[in-house]
PDB file of C-alpha atoms and ligand atoms in Angstrom:
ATOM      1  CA  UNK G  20     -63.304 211.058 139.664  1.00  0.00           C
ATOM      2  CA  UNK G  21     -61.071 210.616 142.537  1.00  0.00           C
ATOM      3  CA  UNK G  22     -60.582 213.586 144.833  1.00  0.00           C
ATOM      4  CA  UNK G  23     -57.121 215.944 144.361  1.00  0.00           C
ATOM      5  CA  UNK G  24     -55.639 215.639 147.641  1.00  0.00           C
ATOM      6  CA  UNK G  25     -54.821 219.161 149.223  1.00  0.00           C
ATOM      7  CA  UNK G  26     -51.267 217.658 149.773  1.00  0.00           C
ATOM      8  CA  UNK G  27     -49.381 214.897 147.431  1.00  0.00           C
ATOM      9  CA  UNK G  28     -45.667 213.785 148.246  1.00  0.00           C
ATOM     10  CA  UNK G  29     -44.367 211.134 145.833  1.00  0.00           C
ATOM     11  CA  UNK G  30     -40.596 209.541 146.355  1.00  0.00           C
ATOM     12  CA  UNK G  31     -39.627 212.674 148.637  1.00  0.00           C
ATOM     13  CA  UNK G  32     -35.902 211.883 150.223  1.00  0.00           C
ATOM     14  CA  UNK G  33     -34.331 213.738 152.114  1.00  0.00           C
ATOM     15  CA  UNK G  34     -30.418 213.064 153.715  1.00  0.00           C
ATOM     16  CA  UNK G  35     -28.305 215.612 156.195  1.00  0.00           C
ATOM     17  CA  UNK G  36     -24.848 214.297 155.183  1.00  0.00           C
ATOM     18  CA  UNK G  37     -24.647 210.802 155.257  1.00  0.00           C
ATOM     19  CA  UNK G  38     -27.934 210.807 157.264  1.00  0.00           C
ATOM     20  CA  UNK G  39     -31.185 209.839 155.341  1.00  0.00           C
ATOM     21  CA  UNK G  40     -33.753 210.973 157.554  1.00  0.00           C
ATOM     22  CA  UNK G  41     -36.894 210.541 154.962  1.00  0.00           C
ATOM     23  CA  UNK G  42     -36.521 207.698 152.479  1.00  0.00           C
ATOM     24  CA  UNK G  43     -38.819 207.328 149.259  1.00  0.00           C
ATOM     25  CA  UNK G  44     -42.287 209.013 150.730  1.00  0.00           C
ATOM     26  CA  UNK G  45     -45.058 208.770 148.872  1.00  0.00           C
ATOM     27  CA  UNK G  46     -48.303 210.392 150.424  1.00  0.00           C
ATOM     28  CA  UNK G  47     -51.557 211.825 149.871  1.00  0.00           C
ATOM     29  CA  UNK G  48     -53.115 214.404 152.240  1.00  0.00           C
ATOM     30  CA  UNK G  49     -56.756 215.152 151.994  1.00  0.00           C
ATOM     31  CA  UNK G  50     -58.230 217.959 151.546  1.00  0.00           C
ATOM     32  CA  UNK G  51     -60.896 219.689 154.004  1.00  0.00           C
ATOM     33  CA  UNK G  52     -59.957 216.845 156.385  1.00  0.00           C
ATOM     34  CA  UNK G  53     -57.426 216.877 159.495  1.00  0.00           C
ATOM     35  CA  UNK G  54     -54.456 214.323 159.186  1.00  0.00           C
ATOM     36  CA  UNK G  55     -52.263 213.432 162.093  1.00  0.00           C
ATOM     37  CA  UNK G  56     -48.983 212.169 161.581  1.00  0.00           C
ATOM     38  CA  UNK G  57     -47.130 210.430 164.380  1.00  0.00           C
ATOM     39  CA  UNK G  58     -43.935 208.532 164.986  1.00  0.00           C
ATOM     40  CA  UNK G  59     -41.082 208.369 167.460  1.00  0.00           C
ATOM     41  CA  UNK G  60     -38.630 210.933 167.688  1.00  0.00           C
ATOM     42  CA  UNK G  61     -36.426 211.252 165.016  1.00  0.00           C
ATOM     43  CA  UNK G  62     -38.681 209.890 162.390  1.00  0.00           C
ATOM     44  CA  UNK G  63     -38.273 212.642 160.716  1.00  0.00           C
ATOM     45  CA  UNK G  64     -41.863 214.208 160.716  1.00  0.00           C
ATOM     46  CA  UNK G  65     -40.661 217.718 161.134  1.00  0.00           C
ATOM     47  CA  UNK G  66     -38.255 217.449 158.279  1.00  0.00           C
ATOM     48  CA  UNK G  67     -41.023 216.390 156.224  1.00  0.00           C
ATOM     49  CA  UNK G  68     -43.210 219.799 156.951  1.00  0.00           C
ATOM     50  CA  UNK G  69     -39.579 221.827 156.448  1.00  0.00           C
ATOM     51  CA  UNK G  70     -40.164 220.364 153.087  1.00  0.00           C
ATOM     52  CA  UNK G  71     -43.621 220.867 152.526  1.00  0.00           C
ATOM     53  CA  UNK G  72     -42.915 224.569 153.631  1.00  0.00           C
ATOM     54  CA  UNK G  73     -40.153 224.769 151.452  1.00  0.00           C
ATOM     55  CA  UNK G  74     -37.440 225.891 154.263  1.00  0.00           C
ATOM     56  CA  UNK G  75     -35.706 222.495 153.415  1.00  0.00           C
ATOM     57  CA  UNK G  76     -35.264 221.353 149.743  1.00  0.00           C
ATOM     58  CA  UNK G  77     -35.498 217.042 148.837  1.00  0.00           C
ATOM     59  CA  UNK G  78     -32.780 215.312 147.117  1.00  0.00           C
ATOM     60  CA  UNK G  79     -35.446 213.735 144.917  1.00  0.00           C
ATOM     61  CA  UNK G  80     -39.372 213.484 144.754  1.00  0.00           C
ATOM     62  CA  UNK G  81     -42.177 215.506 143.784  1.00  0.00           C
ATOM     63  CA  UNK G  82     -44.803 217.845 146.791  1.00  0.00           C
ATOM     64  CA  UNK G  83     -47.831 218.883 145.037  1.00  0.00           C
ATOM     65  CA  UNK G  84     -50.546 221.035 146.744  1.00  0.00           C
ATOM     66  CA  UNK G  85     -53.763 220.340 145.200  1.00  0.00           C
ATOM     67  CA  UNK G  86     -52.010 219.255 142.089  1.00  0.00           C
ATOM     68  CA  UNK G  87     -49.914 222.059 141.802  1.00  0.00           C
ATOM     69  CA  UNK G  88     -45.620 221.301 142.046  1.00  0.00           C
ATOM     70  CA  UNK G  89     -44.680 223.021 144.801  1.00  0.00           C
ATOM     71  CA  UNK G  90     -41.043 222.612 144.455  1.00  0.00           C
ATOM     72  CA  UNK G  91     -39.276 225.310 142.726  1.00  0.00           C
ATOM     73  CA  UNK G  92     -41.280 227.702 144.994  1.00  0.00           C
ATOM     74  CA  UNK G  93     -39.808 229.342 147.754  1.00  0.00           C
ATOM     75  CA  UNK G  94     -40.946 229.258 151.254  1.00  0.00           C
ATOM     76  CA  UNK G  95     -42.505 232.516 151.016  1.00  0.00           C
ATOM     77  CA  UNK G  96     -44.378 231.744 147.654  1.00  0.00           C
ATOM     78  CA  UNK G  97     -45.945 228.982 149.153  1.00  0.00           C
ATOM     79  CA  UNK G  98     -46.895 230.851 152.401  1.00  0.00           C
ATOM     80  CA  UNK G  99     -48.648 233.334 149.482  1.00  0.00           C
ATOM     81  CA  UNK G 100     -50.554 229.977 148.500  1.00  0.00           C
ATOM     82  CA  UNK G 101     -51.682 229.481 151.717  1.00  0.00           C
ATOM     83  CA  UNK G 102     -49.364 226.972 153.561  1.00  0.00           C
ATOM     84  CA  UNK G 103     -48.451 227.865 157.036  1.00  0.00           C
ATOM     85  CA  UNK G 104     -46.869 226.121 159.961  1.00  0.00           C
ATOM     86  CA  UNK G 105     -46.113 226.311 164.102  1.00  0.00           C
ATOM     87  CA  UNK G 106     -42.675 225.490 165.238  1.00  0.00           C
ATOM     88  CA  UNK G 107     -42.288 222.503 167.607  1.00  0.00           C
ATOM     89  CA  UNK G 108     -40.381 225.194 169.554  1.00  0.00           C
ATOM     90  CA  UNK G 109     -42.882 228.441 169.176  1.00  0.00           C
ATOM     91  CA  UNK G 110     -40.490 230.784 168.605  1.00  0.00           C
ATOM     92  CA  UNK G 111     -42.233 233.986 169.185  1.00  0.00           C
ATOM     93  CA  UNK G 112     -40.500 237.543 169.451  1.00  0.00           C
ATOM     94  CA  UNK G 113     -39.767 237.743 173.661  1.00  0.00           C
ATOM     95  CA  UNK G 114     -39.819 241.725 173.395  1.00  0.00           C
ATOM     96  CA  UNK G 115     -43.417 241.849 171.402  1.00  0.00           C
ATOM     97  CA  UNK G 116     -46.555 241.101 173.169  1.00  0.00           C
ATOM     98  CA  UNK G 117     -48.901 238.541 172.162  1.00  0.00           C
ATOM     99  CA  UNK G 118     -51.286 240.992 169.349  1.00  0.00           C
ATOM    100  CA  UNK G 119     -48.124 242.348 167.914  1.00  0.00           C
ATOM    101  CA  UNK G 120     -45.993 239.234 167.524  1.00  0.00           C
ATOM    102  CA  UNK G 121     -49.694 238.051 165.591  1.00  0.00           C
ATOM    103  CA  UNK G 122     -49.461 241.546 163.741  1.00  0.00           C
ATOM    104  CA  UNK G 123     -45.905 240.679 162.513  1.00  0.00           C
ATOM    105  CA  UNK G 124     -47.185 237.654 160.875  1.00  0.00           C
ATOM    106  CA  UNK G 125     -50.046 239.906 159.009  1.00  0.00           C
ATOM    107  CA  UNK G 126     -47.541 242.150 157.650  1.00  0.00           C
ATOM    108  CA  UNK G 127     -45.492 239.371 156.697  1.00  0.00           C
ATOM    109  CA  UNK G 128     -48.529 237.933 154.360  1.00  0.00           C
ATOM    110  CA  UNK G 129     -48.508 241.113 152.725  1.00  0.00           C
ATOM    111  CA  UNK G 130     -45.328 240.141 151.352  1.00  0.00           C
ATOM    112  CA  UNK G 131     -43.239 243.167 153.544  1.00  0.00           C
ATOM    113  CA  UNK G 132     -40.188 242.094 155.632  1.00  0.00           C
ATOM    114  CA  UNK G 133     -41.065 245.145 158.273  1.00  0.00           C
ATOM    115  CA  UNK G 134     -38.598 244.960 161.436  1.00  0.00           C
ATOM    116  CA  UNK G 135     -40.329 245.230 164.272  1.00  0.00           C
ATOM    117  CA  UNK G 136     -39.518 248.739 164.811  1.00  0.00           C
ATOM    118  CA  UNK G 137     -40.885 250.106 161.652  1.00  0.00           C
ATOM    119  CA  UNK G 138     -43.930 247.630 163.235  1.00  0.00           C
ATOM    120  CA  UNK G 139     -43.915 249.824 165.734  1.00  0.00           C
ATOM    121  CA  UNK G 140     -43.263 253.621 164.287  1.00  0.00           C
ATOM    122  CA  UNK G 141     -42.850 253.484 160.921  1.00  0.00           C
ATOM    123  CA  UNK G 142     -46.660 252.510 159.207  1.00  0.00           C
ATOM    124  CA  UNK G 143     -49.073 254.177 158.321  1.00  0.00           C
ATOM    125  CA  UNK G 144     -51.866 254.645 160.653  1.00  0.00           C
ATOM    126  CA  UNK G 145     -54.758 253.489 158.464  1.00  0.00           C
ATOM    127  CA  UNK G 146     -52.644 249.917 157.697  1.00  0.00           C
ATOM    128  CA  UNK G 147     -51.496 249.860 161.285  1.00  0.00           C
ATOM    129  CA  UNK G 148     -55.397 249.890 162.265  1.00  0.00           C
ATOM    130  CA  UNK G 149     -56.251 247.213 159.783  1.00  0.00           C
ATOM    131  CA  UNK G 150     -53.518 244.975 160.707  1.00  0.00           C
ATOM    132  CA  UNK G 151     -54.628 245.519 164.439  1.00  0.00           C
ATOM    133  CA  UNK G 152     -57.754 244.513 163.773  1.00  0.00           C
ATOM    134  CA  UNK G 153     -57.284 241.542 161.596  1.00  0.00           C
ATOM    135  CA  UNK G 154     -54.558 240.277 164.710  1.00  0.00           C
ATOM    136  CA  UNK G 155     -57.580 240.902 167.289  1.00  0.00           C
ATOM    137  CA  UNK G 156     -60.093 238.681 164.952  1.00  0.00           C
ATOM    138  CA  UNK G 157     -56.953 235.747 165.026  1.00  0.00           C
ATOM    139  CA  UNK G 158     -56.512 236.123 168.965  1.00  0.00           C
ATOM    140  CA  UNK G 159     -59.711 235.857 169.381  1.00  0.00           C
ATOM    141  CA  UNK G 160     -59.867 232.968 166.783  1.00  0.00           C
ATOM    142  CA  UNK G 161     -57.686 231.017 169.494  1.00  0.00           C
ATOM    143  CA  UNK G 162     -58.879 232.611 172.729  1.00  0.00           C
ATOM    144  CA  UNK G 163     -56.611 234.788 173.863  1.00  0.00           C
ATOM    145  CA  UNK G 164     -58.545 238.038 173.271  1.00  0.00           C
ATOM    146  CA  UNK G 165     -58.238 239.117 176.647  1.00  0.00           C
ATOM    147  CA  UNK G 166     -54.278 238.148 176.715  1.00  0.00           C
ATOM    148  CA  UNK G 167     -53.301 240.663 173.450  1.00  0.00           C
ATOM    149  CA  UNK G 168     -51.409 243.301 175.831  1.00  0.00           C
ATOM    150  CA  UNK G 169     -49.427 240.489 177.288  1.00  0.00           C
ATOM    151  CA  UNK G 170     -45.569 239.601 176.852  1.00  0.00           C
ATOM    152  CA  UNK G 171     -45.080 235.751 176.029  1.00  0.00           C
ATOM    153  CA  UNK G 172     -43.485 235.613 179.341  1.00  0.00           C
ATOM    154  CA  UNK G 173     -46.434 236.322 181.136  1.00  0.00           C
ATOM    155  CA  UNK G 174     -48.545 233.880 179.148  1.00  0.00           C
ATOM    156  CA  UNK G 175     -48.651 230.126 180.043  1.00  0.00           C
ATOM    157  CA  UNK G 176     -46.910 227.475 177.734  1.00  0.00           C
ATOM    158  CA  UNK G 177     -50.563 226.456 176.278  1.00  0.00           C
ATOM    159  CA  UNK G 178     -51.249 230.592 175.623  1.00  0.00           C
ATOM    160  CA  UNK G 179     -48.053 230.915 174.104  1.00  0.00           C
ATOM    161  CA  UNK G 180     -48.665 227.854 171.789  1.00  0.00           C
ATOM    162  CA  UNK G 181     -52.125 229.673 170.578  1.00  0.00           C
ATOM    163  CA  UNK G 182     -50.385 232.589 169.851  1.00  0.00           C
ATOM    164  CA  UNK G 183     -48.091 230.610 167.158  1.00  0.00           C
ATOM    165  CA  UNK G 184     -51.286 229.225 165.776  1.00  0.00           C
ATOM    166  CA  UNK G 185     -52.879 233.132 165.713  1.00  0.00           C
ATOM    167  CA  UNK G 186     -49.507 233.898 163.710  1.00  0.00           C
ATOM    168  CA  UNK G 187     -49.787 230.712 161.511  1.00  0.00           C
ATOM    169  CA  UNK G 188     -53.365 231.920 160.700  1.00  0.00           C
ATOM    170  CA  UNK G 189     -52.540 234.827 159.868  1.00  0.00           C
ATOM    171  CA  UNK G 190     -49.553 233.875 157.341  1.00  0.00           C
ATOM    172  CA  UNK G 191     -52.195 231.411 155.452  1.00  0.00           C
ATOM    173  CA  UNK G 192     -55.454 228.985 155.850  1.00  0.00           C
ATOM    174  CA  UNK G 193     -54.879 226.791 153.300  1.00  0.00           C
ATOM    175  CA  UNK G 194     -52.694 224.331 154.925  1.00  0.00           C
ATOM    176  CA  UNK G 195     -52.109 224.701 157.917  1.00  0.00           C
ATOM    177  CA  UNK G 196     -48.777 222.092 159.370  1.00  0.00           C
ATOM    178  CA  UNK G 197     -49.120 222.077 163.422  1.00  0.00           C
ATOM    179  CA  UNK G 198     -45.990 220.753 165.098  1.00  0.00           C
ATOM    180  CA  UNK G 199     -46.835 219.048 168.072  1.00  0.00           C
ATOM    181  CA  UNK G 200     -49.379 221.455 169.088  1.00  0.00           C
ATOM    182  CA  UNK G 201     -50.276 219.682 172.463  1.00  0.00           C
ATOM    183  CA  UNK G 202     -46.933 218.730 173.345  1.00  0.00           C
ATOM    184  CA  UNK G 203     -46.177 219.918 177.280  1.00  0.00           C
ATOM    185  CA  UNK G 204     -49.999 220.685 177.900  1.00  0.00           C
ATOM    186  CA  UNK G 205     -51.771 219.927 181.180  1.00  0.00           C
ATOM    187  CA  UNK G 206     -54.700 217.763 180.481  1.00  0.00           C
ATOM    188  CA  UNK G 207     -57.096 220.741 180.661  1.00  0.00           C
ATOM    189  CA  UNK G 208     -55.487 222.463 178.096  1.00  0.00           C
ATOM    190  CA  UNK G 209     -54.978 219.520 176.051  1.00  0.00           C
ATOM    191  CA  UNK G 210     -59.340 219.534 175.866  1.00  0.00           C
ATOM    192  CA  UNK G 211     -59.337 222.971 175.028  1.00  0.00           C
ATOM    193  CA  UNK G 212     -56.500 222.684 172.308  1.00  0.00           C
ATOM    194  CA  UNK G 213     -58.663 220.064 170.905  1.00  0.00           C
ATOM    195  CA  UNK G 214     -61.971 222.074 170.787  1.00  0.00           C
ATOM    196  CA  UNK G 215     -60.014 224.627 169.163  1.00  0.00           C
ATOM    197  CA  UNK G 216     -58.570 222.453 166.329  1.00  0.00           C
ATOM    198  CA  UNK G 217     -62.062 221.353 166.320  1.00  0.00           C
ATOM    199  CA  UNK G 218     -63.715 224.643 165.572  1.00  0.00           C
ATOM    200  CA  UNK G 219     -60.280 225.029 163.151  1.00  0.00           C
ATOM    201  CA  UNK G 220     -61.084 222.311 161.271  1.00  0.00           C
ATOM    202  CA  UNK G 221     -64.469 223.811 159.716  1.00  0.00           C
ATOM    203  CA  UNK G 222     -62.677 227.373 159.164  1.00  0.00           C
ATOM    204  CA  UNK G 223     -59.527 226.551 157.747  1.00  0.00           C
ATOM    205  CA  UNK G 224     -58.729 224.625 154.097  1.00  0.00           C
ATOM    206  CA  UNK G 225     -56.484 221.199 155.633  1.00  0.00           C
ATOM    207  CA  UNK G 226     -54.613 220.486 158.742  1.00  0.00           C
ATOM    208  CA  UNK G 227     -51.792 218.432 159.177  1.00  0.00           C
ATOM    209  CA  UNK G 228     -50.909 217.892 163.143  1.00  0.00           C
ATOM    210  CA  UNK G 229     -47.938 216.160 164.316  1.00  0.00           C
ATOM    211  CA  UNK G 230     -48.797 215.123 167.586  1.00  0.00           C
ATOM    212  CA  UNK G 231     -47.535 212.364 170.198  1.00  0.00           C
ATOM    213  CA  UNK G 232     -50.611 212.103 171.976  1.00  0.00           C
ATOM    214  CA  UNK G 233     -52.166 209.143 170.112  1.00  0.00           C
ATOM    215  CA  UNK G 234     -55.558 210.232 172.395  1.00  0.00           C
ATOM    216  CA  UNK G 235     -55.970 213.435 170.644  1.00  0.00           C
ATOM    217  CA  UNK G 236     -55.119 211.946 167.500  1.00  0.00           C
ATOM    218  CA  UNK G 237     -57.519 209.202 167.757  1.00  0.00           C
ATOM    219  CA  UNK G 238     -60.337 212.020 169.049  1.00  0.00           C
ATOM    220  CA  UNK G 239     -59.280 214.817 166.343  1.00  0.00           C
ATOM    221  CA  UNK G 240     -58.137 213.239 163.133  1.00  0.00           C
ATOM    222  CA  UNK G 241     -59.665 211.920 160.085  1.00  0.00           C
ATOM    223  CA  UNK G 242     -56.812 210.472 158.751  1.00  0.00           C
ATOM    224  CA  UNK G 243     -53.653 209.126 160.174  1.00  0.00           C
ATOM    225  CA  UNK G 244     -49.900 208.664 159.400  1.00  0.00           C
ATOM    226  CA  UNK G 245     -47.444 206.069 161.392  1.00  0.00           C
ATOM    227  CA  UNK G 246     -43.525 207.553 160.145  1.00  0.00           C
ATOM    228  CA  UNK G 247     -40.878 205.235 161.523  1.00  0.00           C
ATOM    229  CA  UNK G 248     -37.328 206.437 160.243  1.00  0.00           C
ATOM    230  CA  UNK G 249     -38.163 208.169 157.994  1.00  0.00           C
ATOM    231  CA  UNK G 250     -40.847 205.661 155.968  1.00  0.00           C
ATOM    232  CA  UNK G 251     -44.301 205.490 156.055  1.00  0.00           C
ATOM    233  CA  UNK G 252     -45.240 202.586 157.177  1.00  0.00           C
ATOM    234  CA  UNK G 253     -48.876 202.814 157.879  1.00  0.00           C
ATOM    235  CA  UNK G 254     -51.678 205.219 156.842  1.00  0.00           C
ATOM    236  CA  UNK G 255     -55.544 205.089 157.046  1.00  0.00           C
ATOM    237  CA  UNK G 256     -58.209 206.188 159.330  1.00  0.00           C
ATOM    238  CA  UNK G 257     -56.758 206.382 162.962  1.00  0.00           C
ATOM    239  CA  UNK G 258     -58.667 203.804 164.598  1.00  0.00           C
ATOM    240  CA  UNK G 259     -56.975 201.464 161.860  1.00  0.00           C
ATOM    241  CA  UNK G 260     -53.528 202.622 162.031  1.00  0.00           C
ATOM    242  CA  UNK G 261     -53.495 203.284 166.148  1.00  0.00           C
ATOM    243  CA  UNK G 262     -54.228 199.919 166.701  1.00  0.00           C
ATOM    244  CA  UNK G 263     -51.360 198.300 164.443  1.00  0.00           C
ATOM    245  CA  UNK G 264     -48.965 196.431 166.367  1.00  0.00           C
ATOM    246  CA  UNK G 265     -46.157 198.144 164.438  1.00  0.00           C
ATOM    247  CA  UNK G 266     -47.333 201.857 166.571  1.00  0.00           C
ATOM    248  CA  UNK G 267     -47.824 199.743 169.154  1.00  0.00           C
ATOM    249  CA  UNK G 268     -44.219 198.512 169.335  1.00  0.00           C
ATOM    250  CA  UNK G 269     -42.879 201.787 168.303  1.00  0.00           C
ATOM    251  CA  UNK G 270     -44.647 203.867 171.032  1.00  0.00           C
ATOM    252  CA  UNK G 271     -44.871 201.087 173.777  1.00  0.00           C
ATOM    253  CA  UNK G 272     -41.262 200.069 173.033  1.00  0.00           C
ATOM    254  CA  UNK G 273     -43.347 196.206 172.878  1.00  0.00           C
TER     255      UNK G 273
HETATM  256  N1  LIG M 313     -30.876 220.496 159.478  1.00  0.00           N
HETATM  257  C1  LIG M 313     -30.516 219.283 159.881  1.00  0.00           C
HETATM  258  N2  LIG M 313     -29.234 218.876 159.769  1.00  0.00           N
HETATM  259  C2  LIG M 313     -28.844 217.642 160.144  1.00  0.00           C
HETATM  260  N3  LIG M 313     -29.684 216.729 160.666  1.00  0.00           N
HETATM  261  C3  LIG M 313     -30.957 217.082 160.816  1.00  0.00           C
HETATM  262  C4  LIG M 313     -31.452 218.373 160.432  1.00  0.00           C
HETATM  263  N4  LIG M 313     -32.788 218.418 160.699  1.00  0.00           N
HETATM  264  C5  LIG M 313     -33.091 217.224 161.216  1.00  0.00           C
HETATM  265  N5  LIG M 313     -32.006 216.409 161.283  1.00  0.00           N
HETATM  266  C6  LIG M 313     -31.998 215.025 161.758  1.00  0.00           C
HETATM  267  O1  LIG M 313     -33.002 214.326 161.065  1.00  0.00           O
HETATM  268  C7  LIG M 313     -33.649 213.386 161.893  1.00  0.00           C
HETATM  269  C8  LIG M 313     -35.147 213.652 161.880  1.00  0.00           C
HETATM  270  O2  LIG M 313     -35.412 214.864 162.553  1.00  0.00           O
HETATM  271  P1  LIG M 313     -36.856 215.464 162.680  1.00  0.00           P
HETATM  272  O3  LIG M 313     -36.682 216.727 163.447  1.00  0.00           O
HETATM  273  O4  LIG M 313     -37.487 215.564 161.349  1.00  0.00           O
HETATM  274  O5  LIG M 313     -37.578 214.354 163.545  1.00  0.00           O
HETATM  275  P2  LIG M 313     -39.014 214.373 164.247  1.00  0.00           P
HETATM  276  O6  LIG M 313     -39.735 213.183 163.759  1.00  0.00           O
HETATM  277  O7  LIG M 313     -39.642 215.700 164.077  1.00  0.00           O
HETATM  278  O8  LIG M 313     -38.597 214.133 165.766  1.00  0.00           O
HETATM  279  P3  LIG M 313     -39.213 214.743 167.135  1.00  0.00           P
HETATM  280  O9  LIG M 313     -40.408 213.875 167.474  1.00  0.00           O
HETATM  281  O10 LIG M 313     -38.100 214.541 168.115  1.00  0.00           O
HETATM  282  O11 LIG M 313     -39.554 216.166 166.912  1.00  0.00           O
HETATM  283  C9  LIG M 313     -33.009 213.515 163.268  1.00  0.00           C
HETATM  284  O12 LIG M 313     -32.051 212.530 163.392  1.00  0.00           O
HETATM  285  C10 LIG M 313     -32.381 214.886 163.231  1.00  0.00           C
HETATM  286  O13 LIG M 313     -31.271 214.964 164.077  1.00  0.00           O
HETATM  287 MG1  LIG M 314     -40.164 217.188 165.335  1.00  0.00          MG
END
């Protein structure tokens, strides 16, 4: 019997305005394995995990997650069924240091919108202590144990980056979307990004990892996915699809 993929888009579309930025996408995901999914920017690759997330609805199609419709669900249901994400852009609270911007996202899988405040003052001690230690376990997950006192301003771009994927963690481990995790690394913390995804990839249920280095994609991935405006236009194990002229022209500008 064939394998359920963990993720299954069929005919998604997607248009801002007059704008169709994904056109008729039909994709399967599979499970346990780590998929990278590249194109130029503007392809529309984010737009496709705001729809797997559920932050952005289609105009038609069907997103299962290991057969199960996800549309219909809200963004925070699915996060309850284990889908989590990074933001190309990080976005982690300035004022917070790096443990308690990961403790935010543990109280947000609990289903409570706490401010940070009430983060803060407000719980009680015992479920302040065991959201404390769960954040420690997911900084130390991603190596910044010895960082968790630190503001994101006083971490470097590649620290700050594993502190998104410490909050993604914590949200959910079932599918985990990275966007462009190695994007403005130095080469040295490209490696160790990639021995991290590495170790990742045996904890977690699936990743998906937009990414524009085709390197790391070739080294990390199992499976790969070429999106050109907004179609796919090749899929298949990375050593296959990297070395299709149509990447090629697309990444080369050939
Ligand atoms: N909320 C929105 N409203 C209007 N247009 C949008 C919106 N989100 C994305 N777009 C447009 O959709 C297109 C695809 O954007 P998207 O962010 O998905 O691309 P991408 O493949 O992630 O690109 P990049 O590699 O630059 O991150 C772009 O033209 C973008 O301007
Ligand atoms: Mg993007």
């Amino acid at each position: 019997m064939p394998e359920v993929p963990a993720l299954r888009l069929h005919g998604v579309r997607k248009a801002f305005g007059a704008a169709v930025v994904v056109h008729d996408v039909s994709l399967d995901i599979r499970a346990r394995a780590t998929t990278g999914l590249i194109g130029p920017n503007g392809a529309g690759k984010t737009t496709l995990f705001n729809l797997v997330a559920g932050v952005v609805a289609p105009d038609a199609g069907r997103i299962e997650m290991h057969g199960q419709p996800l549309l219909g669900l809200s963004a925070a249901a699915r996060a309850a069924r284990g889908i989590s994400r990074t933001f190309q852009e990080i976005r982690l609270f300035p004022t917070l240091t790096a443990l308690e911007n990961v403790m935010v996202a543990c109280q947000g899988n609990r289903g409570e919108r706490l401010g940070t405040a009430i983060l803060r003052w407000g719980i009680a001690a015992a479920d302040q202590r065991r959201v404390q230690a769960r954040a420690e376990e997911l900084l130390a997950a991603v190596g910044l144990a010895h960082l968790a006192d630190r503001l994101p301003t006083e971490l470097s771009y590649g620290q700050q980056k594993r502190v998104g994927i410490a909050r993604a963690l914590a949200t959910g481990q079932e599918l985990l979307l990275l966007d462009e995790p190695a994007a403005g690394l130095d080469p040295d913390a490209v490696r160790d990004l990639a021995a991290l995804l590495r170790r990742l990839a045996g904890q977690v249920g699936t990743i998906l990892l937009i990414e524009h280095n085709l390197e790391l994609v070739r080294e990390l991935c199992d499976e790969a996915v070429f999106l050109d405006a907004g179609r796919v236009v090749v899929a298949g194990p990375p050593a296959e699809v990297l070395e299709d002229p149509r990447v090629w022209r697309a990444f080369m500008g050939l």
